[in-house]
Tab-separated table of C-alpha atoms and ligand atoms in Angstrom:
chain	number	residue	atom	x	y	z
A	17	MET	CA	-4.283	-18.957	-0.148
A	18	ASN	CA	-6.842	-16.240	-0.443
A	19	LEU	CA	-6.421	-13.142	-2.878
A	20	LYS	CA	-5.363	-10.793	-0.106
A	21	GLU	CA	-2.611	-13.174	0.992
A	22	GLN	CA	-1.490	-13.575	-2.619
A	23	MET	CA	-1.417	-9.768	-2.956
A	24	LYS	CA	0.478	-9.427	0.201
A	25	ASP	CA	3.018	-12.143	-0.676
A	26	ALA	CA	3.525	-10.251	-4.195
A	27	ILE	CA	4.223	-7.144	-2.316
A	28	ILE	CA	6.749	-8.610	-0.150
A	29	SER	CA	8.509	-10.300	-2.995
A	30	LEU	CA	8.354	-7.032	-4.946
A	31	MET	CA	10.077	-5.127	-2.003
A	32	ASP	CA	12.841	-7.809	-2.313
A	33	GLN	CA	13.388	-6.824	-5.767
A	34	ASN	CA	13.264	-3.133	-5.000
A	35	LYS	CA	15.616	-2.960	-2.127
A	36	LYS	CA	17.672	-0.270	-3.865
A	37	ASN	CA	14.727	1.790	-5.051
A	38	LYS	CA	15.175	5.365	-3.787
A	39	PHE	CA	11.273	5.886	-4.036
A	40	LEU	CA	10.964	3.503	-1.048
A	41	LYS	CA	13.194	5.768	1.308
A	42	ASN	CA	10.301	8.017	1.439
A	43	THR	CA	8.834	7.992	4.923
A	44	VAL	CA	5.485	7.746	6.622
A	45	GLU	CA	4.728	9.140	9.904
A	46	LEU	CA	3.146	7.143	12.664
A	47	ARG	CA	1.272	9.337	15.003
A	48	CYS	CA	-0.169	8.283	18.347
A	49	LYS	CA	-3.144	10.106	19.903
A	50	CYS	CA	-0.771	10.513	22.967
A	51	GLY	CA	1.556	12.827	20.948
A	52	PHE	CA	4.154	10.280	20.251
A	53	SER	CA	5.151	9.915	16.559
A	54	GLU	CA	7.932	8.066	14.674
A	55	LYS	CA	8.665	7.886	10.878
A	56	ILE	CA	9.343	4.849	8.882
A	57	THR	CA	10.311	4.385	5.460
A	58	TYR	CA	7.933	2.806	2.782
A	59	PHE	CA	10.380	0.136	2.725
A	60	ASP	CA	9.906	-0.641	6.458
A	61	PHE	CA	6.168	-0.403	5.888
A	62	LEU	CA	5.740	-2.886	3.324
A	63	SER	CA	8.817	-5.221	3.564
A	64	GLY	CA	8.217	-6.831	6.889
A	65	GLY	CA	4.770	-8.089	6.132
A	66	GLU	CA	3.220	-6.326	9.151
A	67	PHE	CA	0.740	-4.472	6.931
A	68	GLU	CA	-2.817	-5.526	6.295
A	69	ILE	CA	-4.880	-5.191	2.872
A	70	GLY	CA	-7.967	-3.096	3.637
A	71	LYS	CA	-11.300	-3.276	2.150
A	72	PRO	CA	-11.375	-1.968	-1.435
A	73	THR	CA	-13.554	1.029	-2.126
A	74	ARG	CA	-14.968	2.111	-5.564
A	75	THR	CA	-14.228	5.573	-6.545
A	76	VAL	CA	-14.884	7.525	-9.692
A	77	SER	CA	-11.658	7.479	-11.802
A	78	PRO	CA	-9.708	10.812	-11.823
A	79	PHE	CA	-8.974	10.522	-15.484
A	80	ILE	CA	-11.354	12.110	-17.849
A	81	SER	CA	-13.100	9.630	-20.008
A	82	GLU	CA	-15.153	10.189	-23.108
A	83	SER	CA	-17.336	7.093	-22.432
A	84	ILE	CA	-20.792	7.701	-21.561
A	85	TYR	CA	-20.445	5.561	-18.206
A	86	GLU	CA	-18.861	6.877	-15.345
A	87	GLU	CA	-15.823	4.823	-14.723
A	88	THR	CA	-15.064	3.758	-11.287
A	89	ILE	CA	-11.797	2.261	-10.191
A	90	SER	CA	-11.098	0.240	-7.146
A	91	VAL	CA	-8.981	1.543	-4.453
A	92	THR	CA	-7.384	-0.725	-1.832
A	93	PRO	CA	-5.825	0.875	1.096
A	94	LEU	CA	-2.621	-0.841	3.072
A	95	MET	CA	-2.649	-0.364	6.697
A	96	LEU	CA	0.043	-0.760	9.246
A	97	SER	CA	-0.922	-1.436	13.084
A	98	ARG	CA	1.827	-0.753	15.368
A	99	LYS	CA	2.016	-0.662	19.192
A	100	CYS	CA	2.978	2.777	20.596
A	101	SER	CA	6.296	2.508	22.237
A	102	SER	CA	5.210	5.470	24.491
A	103	CYS	CA	1.684	4.545	25.661
A	104	GLY	CA	1.145	0.961	24.184
A	105	GLU	CA	-1.976	1.963	22.172
A	106	ILE	CA	-2.237	0.768	18.811
A	107	ILE	CA	-1.462	3.203	15.892
A	108	VAL	CA	-2.900	2.545	12.583
A	109	THR	CA	-1.385	3.928	9.721
A	110	VAL	CA	-2.811	4.056	6.242
A	111	PHE	CA	-0.116	3.907	3.494
A	112	PRO	CA	-0.165	6.865	1.301
A	113	ILE	CA	-0.399	4.904	-2.085
A	114	SER	CA	-3.221	2.439	-2.768
A	115	LEU	CA	-2.418	-1.137	-3.361
A	116	GLU	CA	-3.379	-0.578	-7.325
A	117	ASN	CA	-0.771	2.135	-7.635
A	118	ILE	CA	2.026	0.631	-5.498
A	119	ILE	CA	2.160	-2.758	-7.317
A	120	PRO	CA	2.701	-1.376	-10.998
A	121	MET	CA	5.284	1.130	-9.381
A	122	LEU	CA	7.447	-1.862	-8.080
A	123	ARG	CA	6.868	-3.998	-10.906
A	124	SER	CA	9.216	-3.809	-13.769
A	125	GLY	CA	7.967	-6.596	-15.818
A	126	PRO	CA	4.509	-6.636	-17.736
A	127	PRO	CA	1.481	-6.465	-15.828
A	128	ASP	CA	-0.243	-9.719	-15.025
A	129	LEU	CA	-3.601	-10.538	-13.401
A	130	LEU	CA	-2.592	-9.510	-9.838
A	131	MET	CA	-3.143	-5.975	-10.879
A	132	TYR	CA	-6.703	-6.553	-11.994
A	133	GLY	CA	-7.683	-8.909	-9.488
B	14	LIG	ZN1	0.908	6.461	22.341
């Protein structure tokens, strides 16, 4: 199993543990270029395992640091592709929270290597 699959599995099992988490009732809008749109909850987005883990990008940390070196953090998008139920085109939606942020939000235990993978 590669790292992406491990992360995906980790998210799916965390979703299982967070079924009652109110935060996951927030919605994401899927909008097609034909004008069709639908809303799904964070839970629906992540729990079905339909999402894909995107390519991580490096970005400068938003936290002010006193170190001399610029700190960069990794941001990995989570994306969902769904067929538009109106025109049949594929709608690709990016989850509003990056992989690096959603995992600690869902995890109640101490952090482990996955967060830093
Ligand atoms: Zn459409």
